[in-house]
XYZ file of C-alpha atoms in Angstrom:
474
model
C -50.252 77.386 -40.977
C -53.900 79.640 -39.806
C -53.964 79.407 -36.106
C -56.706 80.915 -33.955
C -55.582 82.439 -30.946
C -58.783 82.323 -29.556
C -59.547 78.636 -29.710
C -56.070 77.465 -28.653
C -56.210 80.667 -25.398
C -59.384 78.216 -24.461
C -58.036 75.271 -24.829
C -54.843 75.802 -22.413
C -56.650 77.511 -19.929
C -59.640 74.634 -19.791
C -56.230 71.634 -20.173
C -54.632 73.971 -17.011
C -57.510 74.353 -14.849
C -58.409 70.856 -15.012
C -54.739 69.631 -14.304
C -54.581 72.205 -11.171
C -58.267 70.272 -10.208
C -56.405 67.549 -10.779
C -53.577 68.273 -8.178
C -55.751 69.658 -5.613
C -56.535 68.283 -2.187
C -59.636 66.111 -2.793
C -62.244 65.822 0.465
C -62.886 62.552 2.067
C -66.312 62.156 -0.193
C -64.264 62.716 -3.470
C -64.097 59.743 -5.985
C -61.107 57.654 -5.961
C -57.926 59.216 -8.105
C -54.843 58.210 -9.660
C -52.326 58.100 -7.245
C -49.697 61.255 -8.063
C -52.107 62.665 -10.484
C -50.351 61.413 -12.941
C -46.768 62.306 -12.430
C -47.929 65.404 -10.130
C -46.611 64.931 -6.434
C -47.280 67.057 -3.341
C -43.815 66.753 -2.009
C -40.864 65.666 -3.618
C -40.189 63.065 -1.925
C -43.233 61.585 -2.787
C -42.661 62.507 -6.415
C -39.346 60.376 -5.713
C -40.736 57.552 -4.300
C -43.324 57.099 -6.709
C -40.463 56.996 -9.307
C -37.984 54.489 -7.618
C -41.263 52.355 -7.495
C -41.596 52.542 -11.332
C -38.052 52.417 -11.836
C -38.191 48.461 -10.849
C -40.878 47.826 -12.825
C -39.198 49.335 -15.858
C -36.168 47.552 -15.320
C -37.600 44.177 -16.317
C -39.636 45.256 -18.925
C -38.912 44.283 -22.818
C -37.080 46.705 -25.001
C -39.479 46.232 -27.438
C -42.068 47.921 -24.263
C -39.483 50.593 -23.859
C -39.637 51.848 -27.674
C -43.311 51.417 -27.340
C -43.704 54.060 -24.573
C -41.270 56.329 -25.927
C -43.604 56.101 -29.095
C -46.287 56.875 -27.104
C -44.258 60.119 -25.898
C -44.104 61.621 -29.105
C -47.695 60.662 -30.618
C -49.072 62.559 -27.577
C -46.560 65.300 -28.330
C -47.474 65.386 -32.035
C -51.026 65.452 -31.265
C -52.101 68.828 -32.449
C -54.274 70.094 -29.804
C -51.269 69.155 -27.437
C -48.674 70.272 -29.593
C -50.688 73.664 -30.098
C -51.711 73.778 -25.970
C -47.830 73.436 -24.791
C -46.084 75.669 -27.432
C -48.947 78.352 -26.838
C -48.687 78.398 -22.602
C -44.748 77.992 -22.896
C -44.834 81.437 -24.171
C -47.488 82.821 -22.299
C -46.482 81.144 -18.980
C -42.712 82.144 -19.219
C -42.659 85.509 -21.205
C -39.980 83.885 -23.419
C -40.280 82.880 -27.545
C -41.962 82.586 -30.158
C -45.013 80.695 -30.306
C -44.365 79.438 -34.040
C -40.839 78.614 -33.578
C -42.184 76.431 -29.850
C -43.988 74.625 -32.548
C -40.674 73.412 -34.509
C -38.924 72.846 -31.459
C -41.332 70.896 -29.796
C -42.319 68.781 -33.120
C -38.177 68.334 -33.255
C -37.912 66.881 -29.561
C -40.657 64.328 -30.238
C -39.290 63.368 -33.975
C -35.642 63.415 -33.323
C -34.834 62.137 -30.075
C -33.178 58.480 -30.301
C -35.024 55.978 -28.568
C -34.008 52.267 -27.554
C -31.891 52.134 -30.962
C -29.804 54.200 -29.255
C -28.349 51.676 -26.995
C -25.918 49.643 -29.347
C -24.520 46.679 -27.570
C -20.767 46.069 -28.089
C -19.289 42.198 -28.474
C -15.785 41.059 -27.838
C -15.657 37.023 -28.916
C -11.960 34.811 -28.438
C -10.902 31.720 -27.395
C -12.251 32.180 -24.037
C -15.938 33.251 -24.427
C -18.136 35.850 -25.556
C -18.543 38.937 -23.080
C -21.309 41.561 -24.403
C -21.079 45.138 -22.975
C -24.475 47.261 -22.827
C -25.887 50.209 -21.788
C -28.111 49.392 -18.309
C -30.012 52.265 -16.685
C -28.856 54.273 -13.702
C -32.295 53.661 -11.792
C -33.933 57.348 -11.035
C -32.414 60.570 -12.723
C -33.302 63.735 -11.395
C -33.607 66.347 -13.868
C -33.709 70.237 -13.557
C -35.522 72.046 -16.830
C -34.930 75.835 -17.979
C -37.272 78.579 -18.261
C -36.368 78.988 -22.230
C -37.165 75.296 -22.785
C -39.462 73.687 -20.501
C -41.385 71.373 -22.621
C -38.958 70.845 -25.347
C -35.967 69.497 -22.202
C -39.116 67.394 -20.801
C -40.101 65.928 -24.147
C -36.232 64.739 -25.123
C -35.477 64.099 -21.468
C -38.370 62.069 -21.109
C -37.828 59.886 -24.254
C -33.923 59.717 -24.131
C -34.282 58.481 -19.989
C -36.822 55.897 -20.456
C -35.788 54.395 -23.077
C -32.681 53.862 -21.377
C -34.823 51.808 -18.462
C -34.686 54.685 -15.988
C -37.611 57.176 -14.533
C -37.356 60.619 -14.275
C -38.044 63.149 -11.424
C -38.695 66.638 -13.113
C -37.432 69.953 -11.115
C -38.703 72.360 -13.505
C -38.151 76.293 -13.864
C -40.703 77.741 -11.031
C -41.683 80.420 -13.970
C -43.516 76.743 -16.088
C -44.793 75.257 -13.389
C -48.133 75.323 -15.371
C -46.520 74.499 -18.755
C -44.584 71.783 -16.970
C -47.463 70.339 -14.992
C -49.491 70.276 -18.043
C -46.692 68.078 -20.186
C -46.142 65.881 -17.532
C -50.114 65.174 -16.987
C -50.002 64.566 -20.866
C -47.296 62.105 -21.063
C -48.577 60.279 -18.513
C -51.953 59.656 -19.511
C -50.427 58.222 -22.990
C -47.778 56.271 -20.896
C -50.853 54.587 -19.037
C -52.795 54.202 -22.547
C -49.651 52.104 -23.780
C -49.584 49.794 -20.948
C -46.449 51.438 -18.992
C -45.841 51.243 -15.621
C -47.308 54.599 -13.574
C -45.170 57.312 -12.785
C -42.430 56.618 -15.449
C -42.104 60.331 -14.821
C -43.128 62.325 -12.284
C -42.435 65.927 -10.635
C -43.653 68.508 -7.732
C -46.158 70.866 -7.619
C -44.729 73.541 -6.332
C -41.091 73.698 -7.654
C -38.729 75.496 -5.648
C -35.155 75.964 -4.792
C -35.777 73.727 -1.828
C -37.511 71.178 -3.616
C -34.665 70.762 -6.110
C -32.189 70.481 -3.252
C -34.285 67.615 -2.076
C -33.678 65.716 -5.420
C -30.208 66.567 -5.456
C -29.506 64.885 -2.288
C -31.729 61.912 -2.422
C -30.161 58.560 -1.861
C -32.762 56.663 -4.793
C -31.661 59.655 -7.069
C -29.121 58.158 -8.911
C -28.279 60.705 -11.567
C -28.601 64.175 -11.781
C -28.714 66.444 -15.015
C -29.006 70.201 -15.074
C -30.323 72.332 -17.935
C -29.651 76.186 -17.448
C -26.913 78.349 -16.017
C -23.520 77.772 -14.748
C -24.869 78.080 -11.061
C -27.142 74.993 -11.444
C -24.481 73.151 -13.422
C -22.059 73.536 -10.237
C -24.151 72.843 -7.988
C -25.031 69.442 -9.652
C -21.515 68.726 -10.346
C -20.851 68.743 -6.657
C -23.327 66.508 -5.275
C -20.962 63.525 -5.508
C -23.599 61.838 -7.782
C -22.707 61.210 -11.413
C -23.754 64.572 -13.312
C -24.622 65.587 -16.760
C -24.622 69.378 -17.029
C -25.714 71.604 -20.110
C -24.448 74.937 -19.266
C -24.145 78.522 -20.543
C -22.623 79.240 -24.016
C -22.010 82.568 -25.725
C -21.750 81.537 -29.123
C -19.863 83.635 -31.800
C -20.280 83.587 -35.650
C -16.981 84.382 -37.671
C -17.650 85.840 -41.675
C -14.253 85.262 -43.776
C -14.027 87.118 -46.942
C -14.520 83.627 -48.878
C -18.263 83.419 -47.286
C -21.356 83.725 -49.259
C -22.073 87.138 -47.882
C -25.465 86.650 -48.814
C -26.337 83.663 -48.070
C -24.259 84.112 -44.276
C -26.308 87.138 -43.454
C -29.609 85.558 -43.735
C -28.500 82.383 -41.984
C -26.781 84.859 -38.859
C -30.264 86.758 -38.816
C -32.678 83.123 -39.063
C -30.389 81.663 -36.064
C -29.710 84.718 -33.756
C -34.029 85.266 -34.009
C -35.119 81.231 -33.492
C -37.490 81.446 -30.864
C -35.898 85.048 -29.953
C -32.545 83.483 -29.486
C -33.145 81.785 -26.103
C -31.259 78.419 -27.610
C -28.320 78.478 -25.895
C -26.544 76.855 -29.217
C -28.046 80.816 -30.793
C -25.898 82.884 -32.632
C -24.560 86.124 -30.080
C -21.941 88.123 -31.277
C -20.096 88.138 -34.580
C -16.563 88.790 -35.967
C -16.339 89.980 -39.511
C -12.879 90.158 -41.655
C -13.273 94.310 -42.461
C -13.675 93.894 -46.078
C -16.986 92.362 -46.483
C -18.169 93.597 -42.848
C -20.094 96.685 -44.780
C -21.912 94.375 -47.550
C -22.544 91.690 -44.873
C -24.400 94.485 -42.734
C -25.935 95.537 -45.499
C -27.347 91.931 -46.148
C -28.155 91.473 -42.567
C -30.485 94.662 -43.033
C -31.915 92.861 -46.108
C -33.119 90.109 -44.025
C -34.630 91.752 -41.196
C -31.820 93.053 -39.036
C -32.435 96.745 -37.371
C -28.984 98.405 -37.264
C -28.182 101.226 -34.353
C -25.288 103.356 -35.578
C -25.546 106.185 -32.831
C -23.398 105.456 -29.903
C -25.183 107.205 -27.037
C -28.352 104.575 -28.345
C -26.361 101.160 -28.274
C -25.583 102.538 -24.744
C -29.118 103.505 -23.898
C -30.176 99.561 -25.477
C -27.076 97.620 -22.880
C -28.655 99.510 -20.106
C -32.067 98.942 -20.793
C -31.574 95.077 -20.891
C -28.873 94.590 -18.548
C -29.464 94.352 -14.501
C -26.861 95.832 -12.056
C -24.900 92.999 -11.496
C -24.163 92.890 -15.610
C -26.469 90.091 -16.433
C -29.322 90.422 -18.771
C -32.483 91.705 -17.030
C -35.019 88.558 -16.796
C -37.582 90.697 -18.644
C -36.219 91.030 -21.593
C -34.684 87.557 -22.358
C -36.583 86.137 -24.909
C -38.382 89.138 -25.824
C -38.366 90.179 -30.402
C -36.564 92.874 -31.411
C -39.767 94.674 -31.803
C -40.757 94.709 -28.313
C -36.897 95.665 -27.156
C -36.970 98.425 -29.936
C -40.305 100.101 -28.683
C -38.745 100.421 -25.266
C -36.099 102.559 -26.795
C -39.287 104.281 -28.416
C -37.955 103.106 -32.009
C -40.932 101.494 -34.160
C -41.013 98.921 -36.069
C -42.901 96.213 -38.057
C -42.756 92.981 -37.270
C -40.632 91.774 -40.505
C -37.759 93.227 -37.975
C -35.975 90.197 -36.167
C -32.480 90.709 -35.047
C -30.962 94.332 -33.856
C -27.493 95.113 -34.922
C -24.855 97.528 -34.074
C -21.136 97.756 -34.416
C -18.564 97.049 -31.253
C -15.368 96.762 -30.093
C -14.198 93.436 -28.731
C -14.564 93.918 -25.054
C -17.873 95.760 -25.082
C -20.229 94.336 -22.636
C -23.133 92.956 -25.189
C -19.993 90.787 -26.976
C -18.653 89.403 -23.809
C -22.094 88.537 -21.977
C -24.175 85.744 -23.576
C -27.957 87.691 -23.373
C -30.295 85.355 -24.597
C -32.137 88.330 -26.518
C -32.155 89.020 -30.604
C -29.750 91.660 -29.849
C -26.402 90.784 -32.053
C -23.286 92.979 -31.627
C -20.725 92.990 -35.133
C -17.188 93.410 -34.329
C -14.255 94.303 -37.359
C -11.497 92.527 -37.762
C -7.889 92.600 -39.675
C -8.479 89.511 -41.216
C -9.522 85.904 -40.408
C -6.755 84.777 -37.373
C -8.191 87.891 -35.406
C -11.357 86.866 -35.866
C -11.243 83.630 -35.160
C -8.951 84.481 -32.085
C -11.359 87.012 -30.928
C -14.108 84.126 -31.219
C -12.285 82.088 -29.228
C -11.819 84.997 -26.371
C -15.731 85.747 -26.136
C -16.993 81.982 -26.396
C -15.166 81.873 -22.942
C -13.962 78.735 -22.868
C -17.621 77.227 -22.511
C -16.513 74.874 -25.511
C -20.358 74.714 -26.367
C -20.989 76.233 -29.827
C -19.364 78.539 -32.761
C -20.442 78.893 -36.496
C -18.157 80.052 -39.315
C -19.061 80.862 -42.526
C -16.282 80.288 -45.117
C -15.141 78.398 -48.258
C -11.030 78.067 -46.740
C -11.004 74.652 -45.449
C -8.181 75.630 -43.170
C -9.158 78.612 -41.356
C -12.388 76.149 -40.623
C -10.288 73.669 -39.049
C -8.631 76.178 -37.301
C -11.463 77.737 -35.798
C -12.797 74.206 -35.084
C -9.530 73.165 -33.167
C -9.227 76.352 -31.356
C -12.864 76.688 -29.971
C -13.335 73.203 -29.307
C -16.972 73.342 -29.387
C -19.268 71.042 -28.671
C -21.171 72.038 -31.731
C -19.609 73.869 -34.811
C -21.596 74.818 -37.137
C -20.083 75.607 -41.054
C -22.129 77.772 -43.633
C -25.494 77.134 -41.853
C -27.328 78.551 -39.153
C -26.967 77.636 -35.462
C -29.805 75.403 -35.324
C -28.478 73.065 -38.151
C -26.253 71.779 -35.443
C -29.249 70.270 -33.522
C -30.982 68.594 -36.472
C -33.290 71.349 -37.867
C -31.877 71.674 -41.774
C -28.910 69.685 -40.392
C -28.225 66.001 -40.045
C -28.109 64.138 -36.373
C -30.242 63.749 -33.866
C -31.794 66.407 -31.918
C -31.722 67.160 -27.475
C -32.305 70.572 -25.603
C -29.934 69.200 -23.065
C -26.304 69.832 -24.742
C -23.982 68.681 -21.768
C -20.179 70.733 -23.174
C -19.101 71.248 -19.167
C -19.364 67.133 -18.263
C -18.005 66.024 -21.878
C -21.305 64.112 -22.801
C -22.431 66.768 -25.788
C -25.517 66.378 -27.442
C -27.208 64.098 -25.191
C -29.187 60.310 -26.076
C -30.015 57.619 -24.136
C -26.961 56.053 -23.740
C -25.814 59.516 -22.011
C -28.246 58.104 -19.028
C -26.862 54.770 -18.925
C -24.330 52.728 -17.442
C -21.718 50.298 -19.297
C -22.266 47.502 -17.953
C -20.154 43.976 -19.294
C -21.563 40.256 -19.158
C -18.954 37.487 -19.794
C -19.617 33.749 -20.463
C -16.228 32.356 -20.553
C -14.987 29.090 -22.427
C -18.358 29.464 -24.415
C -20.360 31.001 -28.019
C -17.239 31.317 -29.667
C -17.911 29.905 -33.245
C -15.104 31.225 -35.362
């Protein structure tokens, strides 16, 4: 696909500034507005209210309605000029990704989140009745978005909550405020175009540490679900409120000797680079049986992988893009292999994607998940220690692990051991959340609450209805 830069650089800033005119203090002479701006609160509270309002008006609306504004949702999404605006300032805004690959994972929010057919209805029929048990909103879900996937969270969030009957109060990543803002105004104008009730989703305009702490403890917030680190995870879970959280991973890949070398080292080089491997599902270390760990290197190279052989340099590279307390530095997550390499004064082109090295198995870029295309290969005996050293640097996050291999057991194995939420066989990462895979998609993949790849019914209730003595016809 030809983009111009140029046009689409003008066409966020102009959709931007007139969203921040938008949310601006208007003087007593000013026309009349939309209340909220659509969606866009000064407080949170406000932004809260607004939403508990909606919340009853959604409640006794049709199914039928429901799908219909979660249709709207992704035709405004789909929309190129929006599509093109949000992927574009998601990467400018935030530092983080790829503008092409925000493109795919934006188009896969809005194409494969479930909607209302989500919400099967279970019916249990005897001699004494017919009782029905459904999946009934939670009322208003507060939801905190990441900094690697602002719109993409907002977009599934958005479709998943609503069509589940509930509203949604967005606490997004200070760093997309803009980006954020800018979905949020979108959505809503197409929720108003299809008839919905306002402020089906709303947020603040200045997002803050404070202003999430307000959502957490507000009484009409019903439900709370955290995208991002183990921090905001905890702090979620212990709000007494019911919780979804979709925390940290560090994903490993193991290579058997039965793998299509080939084949695996292109997939391990097209997952670890999606959107510069800020998908927390993206592959982040791998563990190679010894035999083929030379030719699958070699492939890996093939397929635009930059290896670093010299010890003193894979030093120099953890320093560079690690911070003092052993995390990764916030200016490099997200960043391509390129721009990490230059800073190491090592030029490249731009077919480079991934950077490789050898490691031992306690070396600090295997055991910390970075969030950068930086992918440490470690040797191993044979296929047990591999798959036992996967299961030592996945942490016991249970979120995501890929093997490649044609031994049926050592994939059950690895699959028993790990207990992933996602396990990925002979495919890249991203096959596990519907892109060249099959299922549905979500950016919010809850492995610490038990939920996994979230839906609509992850936002609902089970609720049961029972008509005794009645409707039984068999």
């Amino acid at each position: 696909m030809e983009i111009d830069v140029n046009v689409i650089e003008k066409m966020v800033r102009k959709a931007v500034a007139e969203v921040t005119a938008e949310s601006a203090p208007k003087t007593c002479c000013a026309a009349p507005v939309k209340q909220g701006n659509y969606g866009i609160f000064e407080t949170m509270n406000d932004a809260i209210e607004a939403s508990a309002a909606a919340q009853k008006k959604l409640l006794f609306s049709k199914m039928e309605e429901r799908q219909k504004y979660c249709d709207a949702i992704r035709a405004a999404v789909l929309d190129k000029q929006n599509m093109e605006m949000i992927s574009m300032l998601s990467v400018e805004e935030t530092g983080i990704g790829r503008y092409e690959h925000k493109l795919i994972k934006n188009r896969l929010a809005a194409v494969k989140t479930p909607g209302t057919e989500d919400l099967i209805t279970e019916a249990i029929t005897g001699d004494h009745g017919l009782t029905l048990i459904e999946y009934c909103p939670f009322g208003v879900i507060g939801a905190i978005t990441p900094t690697t996937n602002p719109t993409e969270t907002i977009i599934c969030n958005s479709i998943s909550m609503i069509a589940g009957g509930n509203t949604v109060v967005f606490s997004p990543h200070p760093r997309a405020t803009k980006v954020s803002h800018l979905l949020v105004n979108i959505l809503n104008k197409a929720l108003e175009a299809a008839g919905a009730p306002d402020n089906l989703i709303t947020t603040v305009r200045e997002p803050s540490i404070e202003n999430t702490n307000i959502m957490c403890e507000h009484p009409k917030v019903r439900m709370l679900v955290a995208t991002g680190g183990p921090a905001i995870v905890k702090k979620v879970m212990s709000t007494g409120k019911k919780a979804i959280g979709a925390g940290a991973g560090n994903p490993p890949v193991v290579v058997d000797e039965t793998a299509d070398i080939e084949k695996a080292a292109k997939d391990i080089v097209d997952g670890c680079s999606f959107d510069n491997n800020v998908p927390c599902i993206a592959e982040k270390e791998v563990f190679a049986v010894d035999s083929i760990t030379d030719y699958l290197i070699h492939c890996m190279k093939q397929n635009g992988a930059y290896e670093i052989t010299d010890r003193d340099l894979i030093e120099r590279l953890d320093a560079l893009v690690t911070n003092e307390k052993g995390k990764p530095k916030v200016e490099f997550v997200g960043k391509s292999a390129k721009y990490i390499l230059d800073k190491l004064g090592i030029t490249v082109g731009d077919d480079i994607r991934v950077i490789i090295m050898e490691a031992k198995k306690d070396h600090h870029l295997v055991t910390e998940e970075m969030m950068m295309p930086i992918l440490p290969i470690v040797r191993c005996r044979d296929v047990d220690e591999a798959i036992d050293e996967a299961y030592i640097a996945e942490h016991g996050n249970r979120h995501t692990a890929m093997m490649h291999s044609k031994n049926v057991d050592k994939l059950t194995r690895m699959a028993k051991l790990l207990e992933t939420t996602i396990f990925v066989k002979n495919n890249p990462s991203y096959a596990g959340i519907g892109v060249g895979g099959e299922g549905h998609t979500t950016f919010t993949i809850a492995g610490p609450t038990g939920e996994g790849l979230t839906s609509a019914r992850s936002f609902c209730r089970k609720r049961r209805c029972v008509l005794s003595d009645a409707l039984h016809i068999r």
